[in-house]
Short mmCIF file of C-alpha atoms in Angstrom, two decimals:
data_model
loop_
_atom_site.label_atom_id
_atom_site.label_comp_id
_atom_site.label_asym_id
_atom_site.label_seq_id
_atom_site.Cartn_x
_atom_site.Cartn_y
_atom_site.Cartn_z
CA UNK A 1 80.41 79.95 121.80
CA UNK A 2 82.20 77.07 120.07
CA UNK A 3 84.67 79.49 118.52
CA UNK A 4 85.35 80.92 121.98
CA UNK A 5 85.97 77.46 123.44
CA UNK A 6 88.42 76.56 120.67
CA UNK A 7 90.41 79.76 121.13
CA UNK A 8 90.48 79.21 124.87
CA UNK A 9 91.81 75.67 124.40
CA UNK A 10 94.40 76.98 122.00
CA UNK A 11 95.46 79.65 124.45
CA UNK A 12 95.67 77.07 127.21
CA UNK A 13 97.85 74.84 125.03
CA UNK A 14 100.13 77.74 124.21
CA UNK A 15 100.41 78.63 127.88
CA UNK A 16 101.36 75.06 128.77
CA UNK A 17 103.93 74.96 125.97
CA UNK A 18 105.35 78.30 127.12
CA UNK A 19 105.50 76.98 130.69
CA UNK A 20 107.42 73.92 129.53
CA UNK A 21 109.78 76.03 127.45
CA UNK A 22 110.43 78.36 130.36
CA UNK A 23 111.19 75.33 132.52
CA UNK A 24 113.97 74.21 130.15
CA UNK A 25 117.54 74.37 131.37
CA UNK A 26 119.29 76.85 129.07
CA UNK A 27 122.94 76.21 128.24
CA UNK A 28 125.02 79.00 126.69
CA UNK A 29 127.51 77.93 124.01
CA UNK A 30 130.29 80.37 123.09
CA UNK A 31 132.92 80.27 120.35
CA UNK A 32 135.15 82.67 118.43
CA UNK A 33 134.21 81.63 114.89
CA UNK A 34 131.85 83.42 112.48
CA UNK A 35 128.24 82.35 112.89
CA UNK A 36 125.97 81.33 110.03
CA UNK A 37 128.74 81.53 107.41
CA UNK A 38 129.58 77.86 106.93
CA UNK A 39 132.37 77.51 109.49
CA UNK A 40 132.29 73.81 110.40
CA UNK A 41 132.93 74.53 114.09
CA UNK A 42 129.91 76.82 114.29
CA UNK A 43 127.86 74.28 112.36
CA UNK A 44 128.82 71.52 114.82
CA UNK A 45 127.58 73.58 117.77
CA UNK A 46 124.40 74.63 115.93
CA UNK A 47 123.76 70.97 115.06
CA UNK A 48 124.10 70.02 118.72
CA UNK A 49 121.58 72.71 119.65
CA UNK A 50 119.07 71.27 117.15
CA UNK A 51 119.69 67.67 118.22
CA UNK A 52 119.20 68.50 121.90
CA UNK A 53 116.00 70.41 121.15
CA UNK A 54 114.66 67.45 119.17
CA UNK A 55 115.46 65.11 122.09
CA UNK A 56 112.89 67.02 124.19
CA UNK A 57 114.65 66.49 127.51
CA UNK A 58 114.19 69.99 128.93
CA UNK A 59 117.41 71.42 127.48
CA UNK A 60 117.97 74.43 125.25
CA UNK A 61 121.36 75.46 123.84
CA UNK A 62 121.79 79.11 122.94
CA UNK A 63 124.75 79.68 120.59
CA UNK A 64 126.87 82.84 120.78
CA UNK A 65 129.36 82.87 117.85
CA UNK A 66 132.06 85.37 116.94
CA UNK A 67 133.23 86.13 120.51
CA UNK A 68 129.84 87.73 121.22
CA UNK A 69 129.73 86.24 124.72
CA UNK A 70 133.36 85.58 125.69
CA UNK A 71 136.63 86.48 124.01
CA UNK A 72 138.56 83.57 122.53
CA UNK A 73 141.18 83.46 125.27
CA UNK A 74 138.60 83.78 128.04
CA UNK A 75 136.57 80.69 127.19
CA UNK A 76 138.62 78.02 128.95
CA UNK A 77 138.71 79.91 132.25
CA UNK A 78 134.98 80.59 132.01
CA UNK A 79 134.06 76.99 131.31
CA UNK A 80 136.41 75.64 134.00
CA UNK A 81 134.72 77.87 136.59
CA UNK A 82 131.20 77.12 135.39
CA UNK A 83 130.58 80.66 134.10
CA UNK A 84 130.21 79.27 130.57
CA UNK A 85 128.35 76.05 129.75
CA UNK A 86 129.63 74.89 126.33
CA UNK A 87 132.40 75.99 123.97
CA UNK A 88 134.11 74.99 120.75
CA UNK A 89 137.71 75.73 121.64
CA UNK A 90 141.20 75.34 120.13
CA UNK A 91 142.48 73.46 123.17
CA UNK A 92 146.04 74.77 122.87
CA UNK A 93 144.68 78.22 123.78
CA UNK A 94 144.50 76.90 127.35
CA UNK A 95 148.09 75.59 127.40
CA UNK A 96 149.13 78.51 129.62
CA UNK A 97 147.00 76.94 132.37
CA UNK A 98 147.57 73.31 131.35
CA UNK A 99 150.84 72.92 129.40
CA UNK A 100 149.89 69.34 128.49
CA UNK A 101 147.48 70.84 125.94
CA UNK A 102 150.44 71.90 123.77
CA UNK A 103 150.57 68.26 122.68
CA UNK A 104 147.36 68.93 120.73
CA UNK A 105 149.21 71.37 118.43
CA UNK A 106 152.61 69.72 118.08
CA UNK A 107 154.35 69.96 114.68
CA UNK A 108 154.03 66.78 112.68
CA UNK A 109 152.30 64.81 115.45
CA UNK A 110 149.17 64.22 113.35
CA UNK A 111 149.69 63.10 109.76
CA UNK A 112 146.15 63.17 108.32
CA UNK A 113 142.47 62.89 109.32
CA UNK A 114 142.58 59.09 109.43
CA UNK A 115 145.52 59.27 111.82
CA UNK A 116 143.63 61.85 113.89
CA UNK A 117 140.68 59.47 114.26
CA UNK A 118 143.00 56.74 115.53
CA UNK A 119 144.53 59.19 118.01
CA UNK A 120 141.03 59.93 119.36
CA UNK A 121 140.77 56.33 120.57
CA UNK A 122 144.31 56.08 121.93
CA UNK A 123 146.05 56.24 125.30
CA UNK A 124 147.41 59.63 124.18
CA UNK A 125 143.92 61.13 123.98
CA UNK A 126 142.86 59.55 127.24
CA UNK A 127 145.80 61.32 128.91
CA UNK A 128 144.73 64.65 127.38
CA UNK A 129 141.09 64.13 128.36
CA UNK A 130 142.10 63.34 131.92
CA UNK A 131 143.75 66.78 132.13
CA UNK A 132 140.60 68.32 130.62
CA UNK A 133 138.44 66.66 133.29
CA UNK A 134 140.80 67.65 136.09
CA UNK A 135 140.70 71.20 134.74
CA UNK A 136 136.91 71.37 135.00
CA UNK A 137 135.49 70.32 131.63
CA UNK A 138 134.69 67.24 129.55
CA UNK A 139 134.64 66.52 125.82
CA UNK A 140 131.35 66.21 123.95
CA UNK A 141 132.85 65.99 120.43
CA UNK A 142 136.36 65.56 119.02
CA UNK A 143 137.62 67.56 116.03
CA UNK A 144 141.08 67.87 114.49
CA UNK A 145 141.53 70.63 111.93
CA UNK A 146 144.37 70.60 109.45
CA UNK A 147 146.05 73.87 108.56
CA UNK A 148 148.81 75.60 106.71
CA UNK A 149 150.84 78.78 106.45
CA UNK A 150 150.26 82.09 104.68
CA UNK A 151 152.44 85.14 104.18
CA UNK A 152 152.33 88.61 102.67
CA UNK A 153 156.11 88.49 102.18
CA UNK A 154 157.15 85.14 100.71
CA UNK A 155 155.95 81.56 100.47
CA UNK A 156 156.63 79.43 103.54
CA UNK A 157 158.17 76.09 102.57
CA UNK A 158 161.64 75.27 103.97
CA UNK A 159 162.70 76.63 107.37
CA UNK A 160 164.85 79.40 105.85
CA UNK A 161 161.75 80.99 104.27
CA UNK A 162 160.45 82.28 107.63
CA UNK A 163 163.58 84.16 108.66
CA UNK A 164 162.80 87.79 109.48
CA UNK A 165 159.01 87.41 109.18
CA UNK A 166 156.68 88.46 112.00
CA UNK A 167 154.68 85.29 112.57
CA UNK A 168 151.52 84.24 114.37
CA UNK A 169 152.05 80.61 115.32
CA UNK A 170 148.95 79.62 117.36
CA UNK A 171 150.69 77.89 120.27
CA UNK A 172 153.97 77.36 122.15
CA UNK A 173 155.12 74.31 120.16
CA UNK A 174 154.93 76.08 116.82
CA UNK A 175 156.28 79.30 118.29
CA UNK A 176 159.40 77.52 119.54
CA UNK A 177 159.98 75.81 116.20
CA UNK A 178 159.46 78.96 114.11
CA UNK A 179 161.56 81.12 116.42
CA UNK A 180 164.43 78.64 116.10
CA UNK A 181 164.17 79.06 112.31
CA UNK A 182 164.51 82.86 112.60
CA UNK A 183 160.92 84.14 112.75
CA UNK A 184 159.70 86.80 115.17
CA UNK A 185 156.63 85.67 117.12
CA UNK A 186 153.37 87.45 117.98
CA UNK A 187 150.75 85.51 119.95
CA UNK A 188 147.03 86.05 119.27
CA UNK A 189 143.87 84.05 118.53
CA UNK A 190 143.03 83.37 114.89
CA UNK A 191 140.15 85.85 115.07
CA UNK A 192 142.69 88.70 115.40
CA UNK A 193 145.04 87.69 112.58
CA UNK A 194 143.24 89.62 109.81
CA UNK A 195 143.55 92.98 111.60
CA UNK A 196 147.14 92.27 112.61
CA UNK A 197 148.07 91.60 108.98
CA UNK A 198 146.09 94.58 107.75
CA UNK A 199 147.96 96.89 110.13
CA UNK A 200 151.42 95.40 109.47
CA UNK A 201 151.80 93.77 112.88
CA UNK A 202 152.07 90.37 111.17
CA UNK A 203 153.74 89.22 107.97
CA UNK A 204 152.67 85.59 108.21
CA UNK A 205 150.52 83.16 110.15
CA UNK A 206 149.63 79.53 110.50
CA UNK A 207 146.12 78.49 111.40
CA UNK A 208 143.50 75.95 110.42
CA UNK A 209 142.21 75.69 106.86
CA UNK A 210 138.74 76.55 108.18
CA UNK A 211 140.03 79.74 109.80
CA UNK A 212 141.87 80.69 106.61
CA UNK A 213 138.45 80.51 104.93
CA UNK A 214 136.21 82.01 107.60
CA UNK A 215 138.43 84.97 108.45
CA UNK A 216 139.03 85.88 104.76
CA UNK A 217 142.80 86.00 105.15
CA UNK A 218 143.17 85.74 101.37
CA UNK A 219 142.53 89.49 101.37
CA UNK A 220 145.81 90.09 103.24
CA UNK A 221 148.31 87.50 101.95
CA UNK A 222 150.28 86.79 98.79
CA UNK A 223 151.08 83.11 99.26
CA UNK A 224 149.37 80.13 100.92
CA UNK A 225 151.11 76.89 101.89
CA UNK A 226 148.39 74.24 101.81
CA UNK A 227 148.52 71.16 104.08
CA UNK A 228 149.06 68.86 101.09
CA UNK A 229 150.70 65.47 101.60
CA UNK A 230 153.05 66.79 104.29
CA UNK A 231 150.93 68.70 106.78
CA UNK A 232 152.83 69.97 109.81
CA UNK A 233 149.81 71.66 111.34
CA UNK A 234 146.88 69.84 112.98
CA UNK A 235 145.00 71.32 115.90
CA UNK A 236 142.57 69.71 118.31
CA UNK A 237 139.41 71.84 118.63
CA UNK A 238 136.84 69.89 120.67
CA UNK A 239 133.40 70.87 121.88
CA UNK A 240 133.55 71.02 125.67
CA UNK A 241 131.02 71.27 128.47
CA UNK A 242 131.73 72.59 131.96
CA UNK A 243 132.01 69.74 134.45
CA UNK A 244 130.05 71.79 136.99
CA UNK A 245 127.23 72.20 134.49
CA UNK A 246 127.39 68.53 133.46
CA UNK A 247 126.97 67.36 137.05
CA UNK A 248 123.84 69.50 137.38
CA UNK A 249 122.06 67.74 134.50
CA UNK A 250 119.90 64.65 134.78
CA UNK A 251 120.75 61.37 133.05
CA UNK A 252 118.38 61.98 130.12
CA UNK A 253 119.94 65.37 129.46
CA UNK A 254 123.47 64.01 129.67
CA UNK A 255 122.58 61.23 127.23
CA UNK A 256 121.03 63.72 124.81
CA UNK A 257 124.17 65.86 124.91
CA UNK A 258 126.47 62.90 124.31
CA UNK A 259 124.35 61.71 121.38
CA UNK A 260 124.30 65.23 119.95
CA UNK A 261 128.07 65.38 120.30
CA UNK A 262 128.44 62.08 118.44
CA UNK A 263 126.27 63.41 115.61
CA UNK A 264 128.32 66.63 115.42
CA UNK A 265 131.57 64.68 115.38
CA UNK A 266 130.33 62.42 112.57
CA UNK A 267 129.29 65.52 110.61
CA UNK A 268 132.75 67.01 111.09
CA UNK A 269 134.51 63.87 109.84
CA UNK A 270 132.39 63.98 106.67
CA UNK A 271 133.21 67.66 106.11
CA UNK A 272 136.91 67.62 107.05
CA UNK A 273 138.21 66.11 103.82
CA UNK A 274 136.68 68.87 101.71
CA UNK A 275 137.83 71.84 103.79
CA UNK A 276 141.45 71.88 102.55
CA UNK A 277 140.37 71.83 98.92
CA UNK A 278 137.80 74.56 99.55
CA UNK A 279 140.59 76.71 101.01
CA UNK A 280 142.93 76.06 98.06
CA UNK A 281 140.22 76.90 95.52
CA UNK A 282 139.18 80.06 97.36
CA UNK A 283 142.72 81.40 97.61
CA UNK A 284 143.56 80.60 94.00
CA UNK A 285 140.36 82.32 92.85
CA UNK A 286 141.45 85.44 94.75
CA UNK A 287 144.89 85.59 93.14
CA UNK A 288 146.91 84.08 96.00
CA UNK A 289 149.80 81.81 95.04
CA UNK A 290 149.31 78.31 96.48
CA UNK A 291 152.30 76.05 97.22
CA UNK A 292 152.99 72.81 99.09
CA UNK A 293 155.85 71.63 101.27
CA UNK A 294 158.04 68.89 99.88
CA UNK A 295 158.99 65.87 101.95
CA UNK A 296 162.44 67.41 102.43
CA UNK A 297 160.84 70.65 103.71
CA UNK A 298 158.65 68.68 106.10
CA UNK A 299 161.56 66.66 107.46
CA UNK A 300 163.69 69.79 107.92
CA UNK A 301 160.92 71.35 109.99
CA UNK A 302 160.45 68.17 111.98
CA UNK A 303 164.16 68.08 112.83
CA UNK A 304 163.88 71.61 114.26
CA UNK A 305 160.68 70.71 116.13
CA UNK A 306 162.29 67.69 117.78
CA UNK A 307 165.15 69.85 119.05
CA UNK A 308 162.86 72.63 120.28
CA UNK A 309 159.16 72.03 120.92
CA UNK A 310 159.31 68.25 121.42
CA UNK A 311 162.35 68.53 123.69
CA UNK A 312 160.94 71.42 125.71
CA UNK A 313 157.62 69.64 126.13
CA UNK A 314 159.27 66.44 127.32
CA UNK A 315 161.52 68.27 129.79
CA UNK A 316 159.15 70.89 131.17
CA UNK A 317 155.61 69.50 131.06
CA UNK A 318 154.35 67.05 133.69
CA UNK A 319 154.23 63.61 132.07
CA UNK A 320 155.41 65.27 128.85
CA UNK A 321 157.57 62.48 127.50
CA UNK A 322 154.87 59.89 128.21
CA UNK A 323 152.28 61.95 126.32
CA UNK A 324 154.55 62.29 123.28
CA UNK A 325 155.46 58.61 123.38
CA UNK A 326 151.79 57.64 123.54
CA UNK A 327 151.03 59.81 120.51
CA UNK A 328 153.98 58.51 118.50
CA UNK A 329 152.91 54.93 119.27
CA UNK A 330 149.74 55.41 117.19
CA UNK A 331 150.49 54.35 113.61
#
């Protein structure tokens, strides 16, 4: 009889636990990056899921990596309309809807990770986050990823080295700069670059160091231009939550999410410094030539950018000049 009573109590406890679990609010988190393979963006989202579970506030985050829930270019629209709850998103992907977001992938605007951290606390970032909120989302964690260039044709250093190459450039600002230097442009998310190179659609691409690692682009290229001391390429890739979803959560749940976002952001800052070196080592080990831009190369590119992407942004984007000025004011 005692054994029966114990098993009944156990069953009752399990039923109560199951009832509590079923009562949890489930948030779906989608991103385009490989899951479970060390990509820092996936790890940030997975960390948030664990932190929220540990907070025990009636929230569960289910993570869908590798475009398994939404395609890369669909995520902003889905989160803005409340069809998706959370995403880790290269914000410039949404610049077609909100052209202000092109300022988060502007050549030479971010110099290094320390500079990126200062930008996060600046008027510039407040202007960007205001557009994010007006668009239907809010930021849970900031992340700036450095990046470089890679080509199957020739090393990308000075502007003349891109002439005639079919290039993936990530966003409008880089597309305008590269096109002015003589490259042909093909637009696509980083998750499609490998296949495009494999099939000859692309000769070259720029993307984040993490994407160069995660998407195994070393299998398709002959030369990598690392960020080095003169990095042109930094991209803002925050973790976002739908504003509609946020407003439906209670205060405890909102606090748990913000604290989880802070933990994920701190984790990213610790990891960021090592990502570039990991990329360089991986590409060298796989027989890819690794080069860096000189200061003269960097300045030549920046001159082109100021006459193309910077100028177009200032003239054609609402509040464009003010956004650029606010960014340039951060030393």
